[in-house]
Amino acid sequence: MEVPHEAMTMTRVAASCAKDAEHPGLIALTDGLKSLIAYWANKPDDAYHCAGQGAETAAALRGTVGLWLLGLQARAAAVLGDEETVRAANRQAAERRERVVHDDLDQLGGLFTYAPEKQLYYTVESEALLGNGGAQLAAQAEKAVLGFSDRGSPTWAFGDLAGSQCDLALIRLFSGDLDGTAQAIRPVLDLPVSHRNNGIVVSALRVRQALMASPARTAVTARDLRAEIEAFPAHRPALPRG
């Protein structure tokens, strides 16, 4: 609902409960939530710090929460332009995926587990944030979109689908495929206003920013797409106060 400070307050309450429960997985997960909130609030330094803190807590755990923290760390590092950390974190997460043993958090599902589809999405997003393109990365981005295309899947989430579509748009743009960029982001721009949450708006605006810096920025398709994305962040009705 675009109120990150309130989300952070609730997460600190959750973190306190996790510490009272002496549950390392939940403690790490609340650090991940703090990182996630900071990431979408455009505070990459805070996002990186919280992810690193959680990753240390989860280092000895066999469930997927530790992999999620590494993915969060990689995305924050990408915003900060730290390519070396991005690659190291993603490599470590890929290696740990081979040794995962689902724990009590994973059994809950939802935000408490980090599915392979989401790991691929985070990996692709970190590369997109670094400004990378190419055929191999574009194929990975297409696979990430496909991973969230089945609405009947337990891992499906409209926000993750939209995010992966924006990443595909970015990677196609960095690969010199302007028409492919427009095609990739079209489903996002067609979302109803009720579904345009803060994360989706931020992801779409990243595409607009990249279009402005692209060699193709003067093309008619690029100009039209920039204008449409600029009009995209329509305000949704907020929750009542009190």
Short mmCIF file of C-alpha atoms in Angstrom, two decimals:
data_model
loop_
_atom_site.label_atom_id
_atom_site.label_comp_id
_atom_site.label_asym_id
_atom_site.label_seq_id
_atom_site.Cartn_x
_atom_site.Cartn_y
_atom_site.Cartn_z
CA MET A 1 0.00 0.00 0.00
CA GLU A 2 3.05 2.26 -0.48
CA VAL A 3 3.56 2.86 3.25
CA PRO A 4 7.00 1.30 3.81
CA HIS A 5 7.57 2.74 7.29
CA GLU A 6 4.42 1.03 8.57
CA ALA A 7 5.41 -2.22 6.88
CA MET A 8 8.82 -1.97 8.55
CA THR A 9 7.21 -1.36 11.95
CA MET A 10 5.11 -4.50 11.62
CA THR A 11 8.15 -6.46 10.49
CA ARG A 12 10.09 -5.35 13.58
CA VAL A 13 7.23 -6.68 15.72
CA ALA A 14 7.43 -9.97 13.82
CA ALA A 15 11.20 -10.02 14.36
CA SER A 16 10.72 -9.57 18.10
CA CYS A 17 8.30 -12.49 18.16
CA ALA A 18 10.75 -14.63 16.17
CA LYS A 19 13.50 -13.88 18.70
CA ASP A 20 11.17 -14.72 21.59
CA ALA A 21 10.45 -18.02 19.87
CA GLU A 22 14.22 -18.60 19.43
CA HIS A 23 13.57 -19.76 15.86
CA PRO A 24 16.62 -19.01 13.62
CA GLY A 25 14.64 -19.52 10.43
CA LEU A 26 11.97 -17.00 11.41
CA ILE A 27 14.61 -14.54 12.63
CA ALA A 28 16.36 -14.77 9.25
CA LEU A 29 13.05 -14.49 7.43
CA THR A 30 12.15 -11.23 9.19
CA ASP A 31 15.54 -9.84 8.18
CA GLY A 32 14.56 -10.82 4.65
CA LEU A 33 11.27 -8.95 4.96
CA LYS A 34 13.16 -5.85 6.13
CA SER A 35 15.45 -6.17 3.11
CA LEU A 36 12.48 -6.62 0.77
CA ILE A 37 10.73 -3.51 2.11
CA ALA A 38 13.90 -1.42 1.86
CA TYR A 39 14.57 -2.67 -1.68
CA TRP A 40 11.19 -1.51 -2.97
CA ALA A 41 11.48 1.74 -0.99
CA ASN A 42 14.66 2.57 -2.97
CA LYS A 43 16.99 2.07 -0.01
CA PRO A 44 19.47 -0.42 -1.46
CA ASP A 45 22.09 0.09 1.28
CA ASP A 46 19.55 -0.86 3.96
CA ALA A 47 18.30 -3.73 1.81
CA TYR A 48 21.84 -5.06 1.42
CA HIS A 49 22.59 -4.75 5.14
CA CYS A 50 19.42 -6.56 6.25
CA ALA A 51 19.89 -9.31 3.67
CA GLY A 52 23.48 -9.85 4.78
CA GLN A 53 22.45 -9.99 8.42
CA GLY A 54 19.77 -12.56 7.65
CA ALA A 55 22.12 -14.59 5.46
CA GLU A 56 24.53 -14.94 8.37
CA THR A 57 21.72 -16.18 10.63
CA ALA A 58 20.58 -18.67 7.99
CA ALA A 59 24.05 -19.86 6.96
CA ALA A 60 23.74 -23.22 8.73
CA LEU A 61 20.07 -23.82 7.87
CA ARG A 62 19.11 -26.38 5.21
CA GLY A 63 15.75 -24.84 4.18
CA THR A 64 15.25 -22.27 1.45
CA VAL A 65 15.18 -19.14 3.63
CA GLY A 66 18.97 -18.86 3.37
CA LEU A 67 18.75 -18.96 -0.42
CA TRP A 68 16.15 -16.18 -0.35
CA LEU A 69 18.48 -14.00 1.73
CA LEU A 70 21.26 -14.53 -0.82
CA GLY A 71 18.87 -13.58 -3.62
CA LEU A 72 17.86 -10.43 -1.77
CA GLN A 73 21.52 -9.63 -1.20
CA ALA A 74 22.28 -10.07 -4.91
CA ARG A 75 19.45 -7.76 -5.99
CA ALA A 76 20.45 -5.02 -3.55
CA ALA A 77 24.10 -5.34 -4.62
CA ALA A 78 23.01 -5.00 -8.25
CA VAL A 79 21.27 -1.68 -7.51
CA LEU A 80 24.51 -0.56 -5.86
CA GLY A 81 26.49 -1.63 -8.93
CA ASP A 82 28.46 -4.31 -7.06
CA GLU A 83 28.72 -6.94 -9.80
CA GLU A 84 31.22 -9.09 -7.89
CA THR A 85 28.85 -9.54 -4.93
CA VAL A 86 25.92 -10.22 -7.27
CA ARG A 87 27.77 -13.10 -8.92
CA ALA A 88 29.09 -14.50 -5.63
CA ALA A 89 25.67 -14.46 -3.94
CA ASN A 90 23.89 -15.99 -6.92
CA ARG A 91 26.57 -18.66 -7.29
CA GLN A 92 26.32 -19.57 -3.61
CA ALA A 93 22.52 -19.74 -3.82
CA ALA A 94 22.72 -22.03 -6.86
CA GLU A 95 25.14 -24.35 -5.05
CA ARG A 96 22.99 -24.46 -1.93
CA ARG A 97 19.87 -25.26 -3.97
CA GLU A 98 21.40 -28.67 -4.66
CA ARG A 99 21.57 -29.41 -0.91
CA VAL A 100 18.18 -28.02 0.21
CA VAL A 101 16.18 -29.98 2.77
CA HIS A 102 12.75 -28.41 3.20
CA ASP A 103 12.09 -27.40 6.81
CA ASP A 104 9.05 -26.32 8.84
CA LEU A 105 8.98 -22.92 7.15
CA ASP A 106 9.02 -24.43 3.67
CA GLN A 107 6.10 -26.63 4.65
CA LEU A 108 4.04 -23.48 5.29
CA GLY A 109 4.57 -22.35 1.69
CA GLY A 110 3.84 -18.86 0.40
CA LEU A 111 6.36 -16.28 1.54
CA PHE A 112 7.93 -18.85 3.86
CA THR A 113 9.46 -20.83 1.01
CA TYR A 114 11.72 -19.83 -1.89
CA ALA A 115 10.78 -21.83 -4.96
CA PRO A 116 13.22 -22.46 -7.86
CA GLU A 117 11.02 -20.24 -10.06
CA LYS A 118 11.48 -17.33 -7.69
CA GLN A 119 15.22 -17.95 -7.43
CA LEU A 120 15.51 -17.72 -11.21
CA TYR A 121 13.44 -14.51 -11.18
CA TYR A 122 15.75 -12.93 -8.58
CA THR A 123 18.86 -14.05 -10.49
CA VAL A 124 17.56 -12.58 -13.74
CA GLU A 125 16.52 -9.35 -12.00
CA SER A 126 19.99 -8.85 -10.55
CA GLU A 127 21.47 -9.16 -14.05
CA ALA A 128 18.87 -6.77 -15.47
CA LEU A 129 19.69 -4.23 -12.76
CA LEU A 130 23.34 -4.42 -13.82
CA GLY A 131 22.26 -3.49 -17.35
CA ASN A 132 23.13 -6.83 -18.93
CA GLY A 133 21.57 -8.38 -22.03
CA GLY A 134 22.30 -11.06 -24.59
CA ALA A 135 20.60 -14.14 -25.99
CA GLN A 136 21.46 -16.46 -23.09
CA LEU A 137 20.18 -14.05 -20.45
CA ALA A 138 17.07 -13.31 -22.52
CA ALA A 139 16.33 -17.05 -22.63
CA GLN A 140 16.64 -17.20 -18.82
CA ALA A 141 14.31 -14.21 -18.50
CA GLU A 142 11.75 -15.90 -20.75
CA LYS A 143 12.00 -19.02 -18.59
CA ALA A 144 11.42 -16.90 -15.47
CA VAL A 145 8.25 -15.44 -17.00
CA LEU A 146 7.09 -18.92 -17.99
CA GLY A 147 7.66 -20.12 -14.42
CA PHE A 148 4.99 -17.69 -13.17
CA SER A 149 2.55 -18.10 -16.05
CA ASP A 150 0.52 -20.98 -14.56
CA ARG A 151 -2.12 -19.39 -12.33
CA GLY A 152 -2.88 -22.81 -10.83
CA SER A 153 0.66 -23.28 -9.54
CA PRO A 154 1.22 -22.92 -5.77
CA THR A 155 4.18 -20.64 -6.55
CA TRP A 156 2.16 -18.24 -8.74
CA ALA A 157 1.93 -14.60 -7.73
CA PHE A 158 0.80 -11.75 -9.98
CA GLY A 159 3.52 -9.48 -8.58
CA ASP A 160 6.30 -11.95 -9.38
CA LEU A 161 4.88 -12.48 -12.87
CA ALA A 162 4.78 -8.74 -13.51
CA GLY A 163 8.28 -8.29 -12.10
CA SER A 164 9.69 -11.04 -14.32
CA GLN A 165 7.94 -9.51 -17.35
CA CYS A 166 9.55 -6.13 -16.61
CA ASP A 167 12.93 -7.83 -16.27
CA LEU A 168 12.43 -9.53 -19.63
CA ALA A 169 11.58 -6.14 -21.13
CA LEU A 170 14.80 -4.66 -19.72
CA ILE A 171 17.00 -7.51 -20.94
CA ARG A 172 15.48 -7.38 -24.42
CA LEU A 173 16.08 -3.63 -24.46
CA PHE A 174 19.71 -4.10 -23.42
CA SER A 175 19.95 -6.72 -26.20
CA GLY A 176 18.76 -4.18 -28.79
CA ASP A 177 15.27 -5.68 -29.22
CA LEU A 178 12.89 -2.72 -28.85
CA ASP A 179 9.83 -4.51 -30.24
CA GLY A 180 10.51 -7.41 -27.87
CA THR A 181 10.68 -4.92 -25.01
CA ALA A 182 7.25 -3.54 -25.85
CA GLN A 183 5.83 -7.05 -26.16
CA ALA A 184 7.26 -8.16 -22.81
CA ILE A 185 5.89 -5.26 -20.77
CA ARG A 186 2.47 -5.14 -22.46
CA PRO A 187 0.75 -7.51 -19.94
CA VAL A 188 2.04 -5.34 -17.09
CA LEU A 189 0.69 -2.14 -18.61
CA ASP A 190 -2.67 -3.86 -19.10
CA LEU A 191 -3.02 -4.73 -15.39
CA PRO A 192 -6.07 -3.19 -13.69
CA VAL A 193 -5.39 -0.29 -11.35
CA SER A 194 -6.18 -2.49 -8.33
CA HIS A 195 -3.17 -4.69 -9.16
CA ARG A 196 -0.60 -1.92 -9.67
CA ASN A 197 1.17 -2.23 -6.34
CA ASN A 198 4.33 -0.34 -5.48
CA GLY A 199 6.71 -3.10 -6.59
CA ILE A 200 5.07 -3.38 -10.00
CA VAL A 201 5.10 0.39 -10.49
CA VAL A 202 8.79 0.57 -9.56
CA SER A 203 9.60 -2.28 -11.97
CA ALA A 204 7.71 -0.59 -14.81
CA LEU A 205 9.41 2.76 -14.17
CA ARG A 206 12.80 1.02 -14.42
CA VAL A 207 11.90 0.13 -17.99
CA ARG A 208 10.98 3.76 -18.70
CA GLN A 209 14.30 4.96 -17.25
CA ALA A 210 16.20 2.45 -19.38
CA LEU A 211 14.28 3.56 -22.47
CA MET A 212 15.31 7.16 -21.80
CA ALA A 213 18.97 6.13 -21.76
CA SER A 214 18.73 3.72 -24.70
CA PRO A 215 20.20 4.43 -28.15
CA ALA A 216 16.68 3.64 -29.39
CA ARG A 217 15.08 6.40 -27.28
CA THR A 218 14.15 8.50 -30.32
CA ALA A 219 12.27 5.68 -32.05
CA VAL A 220 8.49 6.04 -32.21
CA THR A 221 7.97 2.77 -30.30
CA ALA A 222 10.29 3.93 -27.52
CA ARG A 223 8.61 7.34 -27.23
CA ASP A 224 5.13 5.85 -27.14
CA LEU A 225 6.16 3.24 -24.58
CA ARG A 226 7.78 5.86 -22.32
CA ALA A 227 4.60 7.94 -22.40
CA GLU A 228 2.43 4.94 -21.55
CA ILE A 229 4.64 3.89 -18.65
CA GLU A 230 4.69 7.47 -17.35
CA ALA A 231 0.89 7.31 -17.07
CA PHE A 232 0.96 3.83 -15.51
CA PRO A 233 1.34 4.61 -11.76
CA ALA A 234 -2.33 5.39 -11.17
CA HIS A 235 -3.15 5.87 -7.49
CA ARG A 236 -5.06 3.05 -5.84
CA PRO A 237 -7.48 3.68 -2.97
CA ALA A 238 -5.59 3.44 0.33
CA LEU A 239 -6.66 1.46 3.35
CA PRO A 240 -8.63 3.56 5.86
CA ARG A 241 -6.65 4.88 8.82
CA GLY A 242 -7.42 4.18 12.44
#
